[in-house]
């Protein structure tokens, strides 16, 4: 394994996120209290998911232009890692919601929309599993991938803002950007987003290479 | 394998842009902080001040760091195994 620069950055930023995330000063806000530190661990899951699913769509489009096995594998593995981030995001979000909003699941528009979004991506893997023929599987799931991402963006970022949502920045609630989050938090928050996303990219990278090797062995056998 | 390298690069570029924004937003932030303080007296809000003063939070941070280190080492070992396989297949 080559210790490329971005792998080192991943490790350093993850350590920084945890140390600074627990020990730095945060704004004193009622109800949120110390749980505001979840911003460094819950929110990056969703950022990471969106970025990884974006990579997945990029490679899906690339596959449709040049149908190589590599493009299909990277697209699938990025979607898989994005889904892992999404599931972690929903679990951490439910824990946070319990202590701040009172319920694990309060049918908040953004909670519901993200659950629907995750189901769409579960359906992507069900769809993949239902084809025996490789080319067909890769092509049809690449097309589905593009539609799923196009539906996910309004689900997560537009529809919750049109109604009342408990999430910051939705339905008239001020977002973290307006006054809850100060620059002392941003100094930890942005690196944390990068750190978790890079970790996801790293895992995607290893898993994709593994799948490519597996395919090569199958071809030779 | 150079796969995904450019994504990592784009991401880092993006962050550095965000950091520049933070640096320029410093002045506006001071006004925001006073706004929050005006809404609620800061000392009344329950925070884990004593926990950190007592040093117990360091145990938690250490614990999480150990978990993270374990995961990173496992990921690195997986990465190495895959690299070995790649080399074997090439030769």
PDB file of C-alpha atoms in Angstrom:
ATOM      1  CA  UNK A   1       0.000   0.000   0.000  1.00  0.00           C
ATOM      2  CA  UNK A   2       1.232   3.433  -0.908  1.00  0.00           C
ATOM      3  CA  UNK A   3       0.743   5.955   1.875  1.00  0.00           C
ATOM      4  CA  UNK A   4      -0.540   8.651  -0.435  1.00  0.00           C
ATOM      5  CA  UNK A   5      -0.899  12.181   0.897  1.00  0.00           C
ATOM      6  CA  UNK A   6      -4.670  12.050   1.187  1.00  0.00           C
ATOM      7  CA  UNK A   7      -4.619   8.947   3.361  1.00  0.00           C
ATOM      8  CA  UNK A   8      -2.341  10.735   5.812  1.00  0.00           C
ATOM      9  CA  UNK A   9      -4.643  13.786   5.710  1.00  0.00           C
ATOM     10  CA  UNK A  10      -7.603  11.502   6.458  1.00  0.00           C
ATOM     11  CA  UNK A  11      -5.977  10.111   9.596  1.00  0.00           C
ATOM     12  CA  UNK A  12      -4.748  13.498  10.819  1.00  0.00           C
ATOM     13  CA  UNK A  13      -8.117  15.179  10.260  1.00  0.00           C
ATOM     14  CA  UNK A  14     -10.004  12.323  11.962  1.00  0.00           C
ATOM     15  CA  UNK A  15      -7.788  12.591  15.047  1.00  0.00           C
ATOM     16  CA  UNK A  16      -8.206  16.385  14.979  1.00  0.00           C
ATOM     17  CA  UNK A  17     -12.000  16.046  14.650  1.00  0.00           C
ATOM     18  CA  UNK A  18     -12.223  13.829  17.713  1.00  0.00           C
ATOM     19  CA  UNK A  19      -9.820  15.758  19.939  1.00  0.00           C
ATOM     20  CA  UNK A  20     -11.050  19.232  18.984  1.00  0.00           C
ATOM     21  CA  UNK A  21     -14.634  18.021  18.644  1.00  0.00           C
ATOM     22  CA  UNK A  22     -14.764  16.903  22.262  1.00  0.00           C
ATOM     23  CA  UNK A  23     -12.511  19.471  23.903  1.00  0.00           C
ATOM     24  CA  UNK A  24     -12.960  22.784  22.029  1.00  0.00           C
ATOM     25  CA  UNK A  25     -15.352  25.435  23.250  1.00  0.00           C
ATOM     26  CA  UNK A  26     -18.835  25.402  21.733  1.00  0.00           C
ATOM     27  CA  UNK A  27     -21.660  27.966  21.962  1.00  0.00           C
ATOM     28  CA  UNK A  28     -23.804  27.649  25.089  1.00  0.00           C
ATOM     29  CA  UNK A  29     -27.314  27.052  23.809  1.00  0.00           C
ATOM     30  CA  UNK A  30     -30.415  25.920  25.656  1.00  0.00           C
ATOM     31  CA  UNK A  31     -31.818  22.434  24.860  1.00  0.00           C
ATOM     32  CA  UNK A  32     -28.805  21.571  22.691  1.00  0.00           C
ATOM     33  CA  UNK A  33     -26.246  21.864  25.525  1.00  0.00           C
ATOM     34  CA  UNK A  34     -23.171  19.725  24.848  1.00  0.00           C
ATOM     35  CA  UNK A  35     -25.055  17.710  22.231  1.00  0.00           C
ATOM     36  CA  UNK A  36     -24.185  20.503  19.788  1.00  0.00           C
ATOM     37  CA  UNK A  37     -20.914  18.559  19.375  1.00  0.00           C
ATOM     38  CA  UNK A  38     -22.913  16.029  17.370  1.00  0.00           C
ATOM     39  CA  UNK A  39     -22.517  18.540  14.539  1.00  0.00           C
ATOM     40  CA  UNK A  40     -19.004  17.110  14.083  1.00  0.00           C
ATOM     41  CA  UNK A  41     -20.178  13.506  13.937  1.00  0.00           C
ATOM     42  CA  UNK A  42     -23.790  13.363  12.708  1.00  0.00           C
ATOM     43  CA  UNK A  43     -23.848  16.085  10.038  1.00  0.00           C
ATOM     44  CA  UNK A  44     -20.652  14.891   8.240  1.00  0.00           C
ATOM     45  CA  UNK A  45     -22.357  11.524   7.701  1.00  0.00           C
ATOM     46  CA  UNK A  46     -24.896  13.228   5.424  1.00  0.00           C
ATOM     47  CA  UNK A  47     -22.282  15.405   3.731  1.00  0.00           C
ATOM     48  CA  UNK A  48     -20.229  12.287   3.144  1.00  0.00           C
ATOM     49  CA  UNK A  49     -23.245  10.419   1.816  1.00  0.00           C
ATOM     50  CA  UNK A  50     -24.100  13.171  -0.687  1.00  0.00           C
ATOM     51  CA  UNK A  51     -20.491  13.409  -1.897  1.00  0.00           C
ATOM     52  CA  UNK A  52     -20.068   9.619  -2.220  1.00  0.00           C
ATOM     53  CA  UNK A  53     -23.404   9.240  -4.004  1.00  0.00           C
ATOM     54  CA  UNK A  54     -22.301  12.093  -6.259  1.00  0.00           C
ATOM     55  CA  UNK A  55     -19.125  10.144  -7.086  1.00  0.00           C
ATOM     56  CA  UNK A  56     -21.352   7.135  -7.738  1.00  0.00           C
ATOM     57  CA  UNK A  57     -23.458   9.097 -10.236  1.00  0.00           C
ATOM     58  CA  UNK A  58     -20.323  10.490 -11.879  1.00  0.00           C
ATOM     59  CA  UNK A  59     -19.064   6.954 -12.504  1.00  0.00           C
ATOM     60  CA  UNK A  60     -22.541   5.813 -13.577  1.00  0.00           C
ATOM     61  CA  UNK A  61     -22.540   8.491 -16.287  1.00  0.00           C
ATOM     62  CA  UNK A  62     -18.968   7.541 -17.134  1.00  0.00           C
ATOM     63  CA  UNK A  63     -20.069   3.920 -17.449  1.00  0.00           C
ATOM     64  CA  UNK A  64     -22.846   4.852 -19.870  1.00  0.00           C
ATOM     65  CA  UNK A  65     -20.289   6.722 -22.006  1.00  0.00           C
ATOM     66  CA  UNK A  66     -17.555   4.076 -21.817  1.00  0.00           C
ATOM     67  CA  UNK A  67     -18.904   0.787 -20.467  1.00  0.00           C
ATOM     68  CA  UNK A  68     -15.921  -0.625 -18.612  1.00  0.00           C
ATOM     69  CA  UNK A  69     -16.085  -2.949 -15.632  1.00  0.00           C
ATOM     70  CA  UNK A  70     -14.020  -0.498 -13.579  1.00  0.00           C
ATOM     71  CA  UNK A  71     -16.554   2.340 -13.952  1.00  0.00           C
ATOM     72  CA  UNK A  72     -19.392   0.040 -12.927  1.00  0.00           C
ATOM     73  CA  UNK A  73     -17.524  -1.256  -9.876  1.00  0.00           C
ATOM     74  CA  UNK A  74     -16.522   2.204  -8.609  1.00  0.00           C
ATOM     75  CA  UNK A  75     -20.067   3.460  -9.124  1.00  0.00           C
ATOM     76  CA  UNK A  76     -21.527   0.569  -7.119  1.00  0.00           C
ATOM     77  CA  UNK A  77     -18.990   0.693  -4.316  1.00  0.00           C
ATOM     78  CA  UNK A  78     -19.341   4.472  -3.905  1.00  0.00           C
ATOM     79  CA  UNK A  79     -23.120   4.010  -3.649  1.00  0.00           C
ATOM     80  CA  UNK A  80     -22.604   1.248  -1.091  1.00  0.00           C
ATOM     81  CA  UNK A  81     -20.350   3.410   1.079  1.00  0.00           C
ATOM     82  CA  UNK A  82     -22.767   6.326   0.677  1.00  0.00           C
ATOM     83  CA  UNK A  83     -25.551   4.099   1.935  1.00  0.00           C
ATOM     84  CA  UNK A  84     -23.435   3.096   4.952  1.00  0.00           C
ATOM     85  CA  UNK A  85     -22.968   6.796   5.733  1.00  0.00           C
ATOM     86  CA  UNK A  86     -26.709   7.365   5.315  1.00  0.00           C
ATOM     87  CA  UNK A  87     -27.623   4.562   7.724  1.00  0.00           C
ATOM     88  CA  UNK A  88     -25.083   5.844  10.272  1.00  0.00           C
ATOM     89  CA  UNK A  89     -26.511   9.340   9.776  1.00  0.00           C
ATOM     90  CA  UNK A  90     -30.045   8.221  10.441  1.00  0.00           C
ATOM     91  CA  UNK A  91     -29.060   6.248  13.568  1.00  0.00           C
ATOM     92  CA  UNK A  92     -26.972   9.085  15.032  1.00  0.00           C
ATOM     93  CA  UNK A  93     -29.739  11.520  14.097  1.00  0.00           C
ATOM     94  CA  UNK A  94     -32.330   9.455  15.952  1.00  0.00           C
ATOM     95  CA  UNK A  95     -30.197   9.429  19.084  1.00  0.00           C
ATOM     96  CA  UNK A  96     -29.721  13.178  18.881  1.00  0.00           C
ATOM     97  CA  UNK A  97     -33.421  13.740  18.205  1.00  0.00           C
ATOM     98  CA  UNK A  98     -34.351  11.765  21.340  1.00  0.00           C
ATOM     99  CA  UNK A  99     -32.559  14.183  23.657  1.00  0.00           C
ATOM    100  CA  UNK A 100     -33.381  17.429  21.848  1.00  0.00           C
ATOM    101  CA  UNK A 101     -36.768  16.931  20.151  1.00  0.00           C
ATOM    102  CA  UNK A 102     -38.069  14.320  22.606  1.00  0.00           C
ATOM    103  CA  UNK A 103     -38.628  11.425  20.207  1.00  0.00           C
ATOM    104  CA  UNK A 104     -36.409   9.101  18.231  1.00  0.00           C
ATOM    105  CA  UNK A 105     -38.690   9.638  15.258  1.00  0.00           C
ATOM    106  CA  UNK A 106     -40.988  12.645  15.251  1.00  0.00           C
ATOM    107  CA  UNK A 107     -42.003  12.336  11.587  1.00  0.00           C
ATOM    108  CA  UNK A 108     -39.959  15.391  10.821  1.00  0.00           C
ATOM    109  CA  UNK A 109     -40.100  16.057   7.050  1.00  0.00           C
ATOM    110  CA  UNK A 110     -36.344  15.761   6.728  1.00  0.00           C
ATOM    111  CA  UNK A 111     -36.253  12.523   8.726  1.00  0.00           C
ATOM    112  CA  UNK A 112     -38.968  11.017   6.552  1.00  0.00           C
ATOM    113  CA  UNK A 113     -37.362  12.268   3.359  1.00  0.00           C
ATOM    114  CA  UNK A 114     -33.974  10.822   4.276  1.00  0.00           C
ATOM    115  CA  UNK A 115     -35.616   7.489   5.109  1.00  0.00           C
ATOM    116  CA  UNK A 116     -37.253   7.508   1.659  1.00  0.00           C
ATOM    117  CA  UNK A 117     -33.907   8.436   0.119  1.00  0.00           C
ATOM    118  CA  UNK A 118     -32.189   5.499   1.808  1.00  0.00           C
ATOM    119  CA  UNK A 119     -34.945   3.146   0.638  1.00  0.00           C
ATOM    120  CA  UNK A 120     -34.370   4.339  -2.945  1.00  0.00           C
ATOM    121  CA  UNK A 121     -30.734   3.346  -2.623  1.00  0.00           C
ATOM    122  CA  UNK A 122     -31.620  -0.001  -1.021  1.00  0.00           C
ATOM    123  CA  UNK A 123     -33.792  -0.509  -4.108  1.00  0.00           C
ATOM    124  CA  UNK A 124     -30.707   0.206  -6.235  1.00  0.00           C
ATOM    125  CA  UNK A 125     -28.985  -2.836  -4.722  1.00  0.00           C
ATOM    126  CA  UNK A 126     -32.109  -4.962  -5.035  1.00  0.00           C
ATOM    127  CA  UNK A 127     -32.226  -3.937  -8.697  1.00  0.00           C
ATOM    128  CA  UNK A 128     -28.572  -4.864  -9.189  1.00  0.00           C
ATOM    129  CA  UNK A 129     -29.142  -8.229  -7.591  1.00  0.00           C
ATOM    130  CA  UNK A 130     -31.996  -9.062  -9.915  1.00  0.00           C
ATOM    131  CA  UNK A 131     -29.899  -9.253 -13.116  1.00  0.00           C
ATOM    132  CA  UNK A 132     -27.911 -12.315 -14.072  1.00  0.00           C
ATOM    133  CA  UNK A 133     -26.354 -10.698 -17.121  1.00  0.00           C
ATOM    134  CA  UNK A 134     -23.487  -8.368 -16.188  1.00  0.00           C
ATOM    135  CA  UNK A 135     -23.757  -5.764 -18.968  1.00  0.00           C
ATOM    136  CA  UNK A 136     -27.482  -5.420 -18.477  1.00  0.00           C
ATOM    137  CA  UNK A 137     -27.081  -5.100 -14.705  1.00  0.00           C
ATOM    138  CA  UNK A 138     -24.431  -2.417 -15.042  1.00  0.00           C
ATOM    139  CA  UNK A 139     -26.306  -0.392 -17.681  1.00  0.00           C
ATOM    140  CA  UNK A 140     -29.768  -0.424 -16.105  1.00  0.00           C
ATOM    141  CA  UNK A 141     -28.513   0.227 -12.588  1.00  0.00           C
ATOM    142  CA  UNK A 142     -26.383   3.117 -13.892  1.00  0.00           C
ATOM    143  CA  UNK A 143     -29.534   4.703 -15.340  1.00  0.00           C
ATOM    144  CA  UNK A 144     -31.440   4.051 -12.095  1.00  0.00           C
ATOM    145  CA  UNK A 145     -28.546   5.574 -10.126  1.00  0.00           C
ATOM    146  CA  UNK A 146     -28.884   8.872 -12.014  1.00  0.00           C
ATOM    147  CA  UNK A 147     -32.634   9.045 -11.381  1.00  0.00           C
ATOM    148  CA  UNK A 148     -32.218   8.123  -7.709  1.00  0.00           C
ATOM    149  CA  UNK A 149     -29.708  10.944  -7.168  1.00  0.00           C
ATOM    150  CA  UNK A 150     -31.892  13.408  -9.035  1.00  0.00           C
ATOM    151  CA  UNK A 151     -34.783  12.479  -6.728  1.00  0.00           C
ATOM    152  CA  UNK A 152     -32.642  12.522  -3.583  1.00  0.00           C
ATOM    153  CA  UNK A 153     -31.561  16.169  -3.917  1.00  0.00           C
ATOM    154  CA  UNK A 154     -35.091  17.679  -3.765  1.00  0.00           C
ATOM    155  CA  UNK A 155     -36.049  15.147  -1.058  1.00  0.00           C
ATOM    156  CA  UNK A 156     -33.244  16.229   1.259  1.00  0.00           C
ATOM    157  CA  UNK A 157     -32.660  19.867   0.384  1.00  0.00           C
ATOM    158  CA  UNK A 158     -35.810  21.356  -1.142  1.00  0.00           C
ATOM    159  CA  UNK A 159     -38.967  19.650   0.152  1.00  0.00           C
ATOM    160  CA  UNK A 160     -38.094  19.916   3.899  1.00  0.00           C
ATOM    161  CA  UNK A 161     -37.533  23.644   3.439  1.00  0.00           C
ATOM    162  CA  UNK A 162     -41.041  24.107   2.046  1.00  0.00           C
ATOM    163  CA  UNK A 163     -42.774  22.823   5.176  1.00  0.00           C
ATOM    164  CA  UNK A 164     -42.192  23.040   8.924  1.00  0.00           C
ATOM    165  CA  UNK A 165     -39.206  20.980   9.941  1.00  0.00           C
ATOM    166  CA  UNK A 166     -37.397  20.573  13.230  1.00  0.00           C
ATOM    167  CA  UNK A 167     -34.077  20.509  11.432  1.00  0.00           C
ATOM    168  CA  UNK A 168     -32.117  23.764  11.490  1.00  0.00           C
ATOM    169  CA  UNK A 169     -32.401  25.741   8.286  1.00  0.00           C
ATOM    170  CA  UNK A 170     -35.783  24.309   7.314  1.00  0.00           C
ATOM    171  CA  UNK A 171     -39.309  25.703   7.449  1.00  0.00           C
ATOM    172  CA  UNK A 172     -38.297  29.046   8.877  1.00  0.00           C
ATOM    173  CA  UNK A 173     -35.929  27.596  11.496  1.00  0.00           C
ATOM    174  CA  UNK A 174     -32.565  29.270  11.401  1.00  0.00           C
ATOM    175  CA  UNK A 175     -29.823  27.011  10.112  1.00  0.00           C
ATOM    176  CA  UNK A 176     -26.605  26.287  11.924  1.00  0.00           C
ATOM    177  CA  UNK A 177     -25.048  28.776   9.554  1.00  0.00           C
ATOM    178  CA  UNK A 178     -27.058  31.759  10.778  1.00  0.00           C
ATOM    179  CA  UNK A 179     -26.287  31.999  14.471  1.00  0.00           C
ATOM    180  CA  UNK A 180     -26.074  28.599  16.167  1.00  0.00           C
ATOM    181  CA  UNK A 181     -22.686  27.845  14.701  1.00  0.00           C
ATOM    182  CA  UNK A 182     -19.882  30.302  15.272  1.00  0.00           C
ATOM    183  CA  UNK A 183     -16.461  30.351  13.673  1.00  0.00           C
ATOM    184  CA  UNK A 184     -14.971  28.376  16.564  1.00  0.00           C
ATOM    185  CA  UNK A 185     -17.242  25.531  15.498  1.00  0.00           C
ATOM    186  CA  UNK A 186     -16.592  25.947  11.782  1.00  0.00           C
ATOM    187  CA  UNK A 187     -12.889  25.398  12.415  1.00  0.00           C
ATOM    188  CA  UNK A 188     -13.759  21.872  13.578  1.00  0.00           C
ATOM    189  CA  UNK A 189     -16.855  21.274  11.432  1.00  0.00           C
ATOM    190  CA  UNK A 190     -15.358  21.716   7.959  1.00  0.00           C
ATOM    191  CA  UNK A 191     -12.322  19.512   8.665  1.00  0.00           C
ATOM    192  CA  UNK A 192     -14.656  16.902  10.150  1.00  0.00           C
ATOM    193  CA  UNK A 193     -16.689  16.836   6.924  1.00  0.00           C
ATOM    194  CA  UNK A 194     -13.503  16.339   4.927  1.00  0.00           C
ATOM    195  CA  UNK A 195     -12.172  13.734   7.352  1.00  0.00           C
ATOM    196  CA  UNK A 196     -15.250  11.489   7.310  1.00  0.00           C
ATOM    197  CA  UNK A 197     -15.716  11.881   3.555  1.00  0.00           C
ATOM    198  CA  UNK A 198     -12.082  11.020   2.869  1.00  0.00           C
ATOM    199  CA  UNK A 199     -12.456   7.953   5.101  1.00  0.00           C
ATOM    200  CA  UNK A 200     -15.433   6.936   2.959  1.00  0.00           C
ATOM    201  CA  UNK A 201     -13.412   7.499  -0.216  1.00  0.00           C
ATOM    202  CA  UNK A 202     -10.578   5.393   1.223  1.00  0.00           C
ATOM    203  CA  UNK A 203     -12.899   2.478   2.036  1.00  0.00           C
ATOM    204  CA  UNK A 204     -14.521   2.808  -1.410  1.00  0.00           C
ATOM    205  CA  UNK A 205     -11.059   2.740  -2.986  1.00  0.00           C
ATOM    206  CA  UNK A 206     -10.051  -0.479  -1.170  1.00  0.00           C
ATOM    207  CA  UNK A 207     -13.369  -2.191  -1.835  1.00  0.00           C
ATOM    208  CA  UNK A 208     -13.339  -1.255  -5.544  1.00  0.00           C
ATOM    209  CA  UNK A 209      -9.812  -2.590  -5.995  1.00  0.00           C
ATOM    210  CA  UNK A 210     -10.860  -5.793  -4.231  1.00  0.00           C
ATOM    211  CA  UNK A 211     -13.856  -6.209  -6.567  1.00  0.00           C
ATOM    212  CA  UNK A 212     -11.709  -5.557  -9.652  1.00  0.00           C
ATOM    213  CA  UNK A 213      -9.232  -8.254  -8.538  1.00  0.00           C
ATOM    214  CA  UNK A 214     -12.130 -10.629  -7.894  1.00  0.00           C
ATOM    215  CA  UNK A 215     -13.404 -10.077 -11.433  1.00  0.00           C
ATOM    216  CA  UNK A 216      -9.929 -10.676 -12.877  1.00  0.00           C
ATOM    217  CA  UNK A 217      -9.653 -13.973 -11.001  1.00  0.00           C
ATOM    218  CA  UNK A 218     -13.089 -15.061 -12.242  1.00  0.00           C
ATOM    219  CA  UNK A 219     -12.100 -14.246 -15.804  1.00  0.00           C
ATOM    220  CA  UNK A 220      -8.891 -16.278 -15.567  1.00  0.00           C
ATOM    221  CA  UNK A 221     -10.466 -19.239 -13.797  1.00  0.00           C
TER     222      UNK A 221
ATOM    223  CA  UNK B   1      -3.767   2.834  -8.233  1.00  0.00           C
ATOM    224  CA  UNK B   2      -4.703   6.430  -8.985  1.00  0.00           C
ATOM    225  CA  UNK B   3      -8.404   5.803  -8.665  1.00  0.00           C
ATOM    226  CA  UNK B   4     -10.305   8.454  -6.678  1.00  0.00           C
ATOM    227  CA  UNK B   5      -7.171  10.541  -6.187  1.00  0.00           C
ATOM    228  CA  UNK B   6      -8.659  13.493  -8.004  1.00  0.00           C
ATOM    229  CA  UNK B   7     -11.744  13.327  -5.785  1.00  0.00           C
ATOM    230  CA  UNK B   8      -9.596  13.605  -2.714  1.00  0.00           C
ATOM    231  CA  UNK B   9      -7.802  16.551  -4.296  1.00  0.00           C
ATOM    232  CA  UNK B  10     -11.059  18.342  -5.192  1.00  0.00           C
ATOM    233  CA  UNK B  11     -12.308  17.828  -1.653  1.00  0.00           C
ATOM    234  CA  UNK B  12      -9.186  19.365  -0.127  1.00  0.00           C
ATOM    235  CA  UNK B  13      -9.428  22.279  -2.508  1.00  0.00           C
ATOM    236  CA  UNK B  14     -13.040  22.804  -1.459  1.00  0.00           C
ATOM    237  CA  UNK B  15     -12.081  22.858   2.199  1.00  0.00           C
ATOM    238  CA  UNK B  16      -9.336  25.364   1.733  1.00  0.00           C
ATOM    239  CA  UNK B  17     -11.882  27.650   0.039  1.00  0.00           C
ATOM    240  CA  UNK B  18     -14.212  27.246   3.020  1.00  0.00           C
ATOM    241  CA  UNK B  19     -11.391  28.073   5.406  1.00  0.00           C
ATOM    242  CA  UNK B  20     -10.703  31.305   3.570  1.00  0.00           C
ATOM    243  CA  UNK B  21     -14.366  32.184   4.000  1.00  0.00           C
ATOM    244  CA  UNK B  22     -14.129  31.606   7.741  1.00  0.00           C
ATOM    245  CA  UNK B  23     -11.114  33.887   7.969  1.00  0.00           C
ATOM    246  CA  UNK B  24     -12.989  36.682   6.221  1.00  0.00           C
ATOM    247  CA  UNK B  25     -16.146  36.165   8.245  1.00  0.00           C
ATOM    248  CA  UNK B  26     -14.403  36.853  11.575  1.00  0.00           C
ATOM    249  CA  UNK B  27     -15.791  40.368  12.007  1.00  0.00           C
ATOM    250  CA  UNK B  28     -19.396  39.382  11.437  1.00  0.00           C
ATOM    251  CA  UNK B  29     -19.034  36.604  13.983  1.00  0.00           C
ATOM    252  CA  UNK B  30     -18.354  38.906  16.917  1.00  0.00           C
ATOM    253  CA  UNK B  31     -21.761  40.547  16.443  1.00  0.00           C
ATOM    254  CA  UNK B  32     -23.450  37.139  16.234  1.00  0.00           C
ATOM    255  CA  UNK B  33     -21.900  35.979  19.491  1.00  0.00           C
ATOM    256  CA  UNK B  34     -23.237  38.979  21.406  1.00  0.00           C
ATOM    257  CA  UNK B  35     -26.666  38.247  19.940  1.00  0.00           C
ATOM    258  CA  UNK B  36     -26.635  34.736  21.392  1.00  0.00           C
ATOM    259  CA  UNK B  37     -25.476  36.032  24.756  1.00  0.00           C
ATOM    260  CA  UNK B  38     -28.285  38.583  24.801  1.00  0.00           C
ATOM    261  CA  UNK B  39     -30.860  35.846  24.282  1.00  0.00           C
ATOM    262  CA  UNK B  40     -29.813  33.747  27.271  1.00  0.00           C
ATOM    263  CA  UNK B  41     -27.321  34.317  30.036  1.00  0.00           C
ATOM    264  CA  UNK B  42     -24.462  31.985  29.103  1.00  0.00           C
ATOM    265  CA  UNK B  43     -23.734  30.908  32.670  1.00  0.00           C
ATOM    266  CA  UNK B  44     -27.277  29.571  33.155  1.00  0.00           C
ATOM    267  CA  UNK B  45     -26.939  26.977  30.428  1.00  0.00           C
ATOM    268  CA  UNK B  46     -25.996  23.517  31.564  1.00  0.00           C
ATOM    269  CA  UNK B  47     -22.697  22.374  30.082  1.00  0.00           C
ATOM    270  CA  UNK B  48     -20.223  19.680  31.005  1.00  0.00           C
ATOM    271  CA  UNK B  49     -17.774  22.213  32.417  1.00  0.00           C
ATOM    272  CA  UNK B  50     -16.773  20.290  35.521  1.00  0.00           C
ATOM    273  CA  UNK B  51     -16.429  17.072  33.575  1.00  0.00           C
ATOM    274  CA  UNK B  52     -13.633  18.564  31.535  1.00  0.00           C
ATOM    275  CA  UNK B  53     -12.184  20.339  34.566  1.00  0.00           C
ATOM    276  CA  UNK B  54     -11.998  17.009  36.361  1.00  0.00           C
ATOM    277  CA  UNK B  55     -10.255  15.557  33.372  1.00  0.00           C
ATOM    278  CA  UNK B  56     -12.702  12.707  32.912  1.00  0.00           C
ATOM    279  CA  UNK B  57     -13.590  13.707  29.387  1.00  0.00           C
ATOM    280  CA  UNK B  58     -10.027  12.874  28.350  1.00  0.00           C
ATOM    281  CA  UNK B  59     -10.799   9.228  29.048  1.00  0.00           C
ATOM    282  CA  UNK B  60     -13.682   9.406  26.584  1.00  0.00           C
ATOM    283  CA  UNK B  61     -11.546  11.143  23.984  1.00  0.00           C
ATOM    284  CA  UNK B  62      -8.819   8.544  24.519  1.00  0.00           C
ATOM    285  CA  UNK B  63     -11.333   5.745  24.212  1.00  0.00           C
ATOM    286  CA  UNK B  64     -12.714   7.083  20.941  1.00  0.00           C
ATOM    287  CA  UNK B  65      -9.184   7.586  19.637  1.00  0.00           C
ATOM    288  CA  UNK B  66      -8.351   3.954  20.440  1.00  0.00           C
ATOM    289  CA  UNK B  67     -11.458   2.819  18.544  1.00  0.00           C
ATOM    290  CA  UNK B  68     -10.522   5.056  15.614  1.00  0.00           C
ATOM    291  CA  UNK B  69      -6.921   3.800  15.665  1.00  0.00           C
ATOM    292  CA  UNK B  70      -8.148   0.202  15.612  1.00  0.00           C
ATOM    293  CA  UNK B  71     -10.397   0.867  12.635  1.00  0.00           C
ATOM    294  CA  UNK B  72      -7.706   2.775  10.740  1.00  0.00           C
ATOM    295  CA  UNK B  73      -5.170  -0.014  11.327  1.00  0.00           C
ATOM    296  CA  UNK B  74      -7.676  -2.578  10.117  1.00  0.00           C
ATOM    297  CA  UNK B  75      -8.386  -0.473   7.022  1.00  0.00           C
ATOM    298  CA  UNK B  76      -4.656  -0.083   6.369  1.00  0.00           C
ATOM    299  CA  UNK B  77      -4.138  -3.848   6.677  1.00  0.00           C
ATOM    300  CA  UNK B  78      -7.004  -4.472   4.240  1.00  0.00           C
ATOM    301  CA  UNK B  79      -5.514  -1.906   1.878  1.00  0.00           C
ATOM    302  CA  UNK B  80      -2.146  -3.699   2.086  1.00  0.00           C
ATOM    303  CA  UNK B  81      -3.720  -7.097   1.423  1.00  0.00           C
ATOM    304  CA  UNK B  82      -5.475  -5.765  -1.668  1.00  0.00           C
ATOM    305  CA  UNK B  83      -2.215  -4.163  -2.859  1.00  0.00           C
ATOM    306  CA  UNK B  84      -0.450  -7.523  -2.439  1.00  0.00           C
ATOM    307  CA  UNK B  85      -3.132  -9.251  -4.494  1.00  0.00           C
ATOM    308  CA  UNK B  86      -2.814  -6.589  -7.187  1.00  0.00           C
ATOM    309  CA  UNK B  87       0.929  -7.206  -7.327  1.00  0.00           C
ATOM    310  CA  UNK B  88       0.475 -11.000  -7.496  1.00  0.00           C
ATOM    311  CA  UNK B  89      -2.018 -10.704 -10.338  1.00  0.00           C
ATOM    312  CA  UNK B  90       0.292  -8.460 -12.324  1.00  0.00           C
ATOM    313  CA  UNK B  91       3.236 -10.881 -12.109  1.00  0.00           C
TER     314      UNK B  91
END
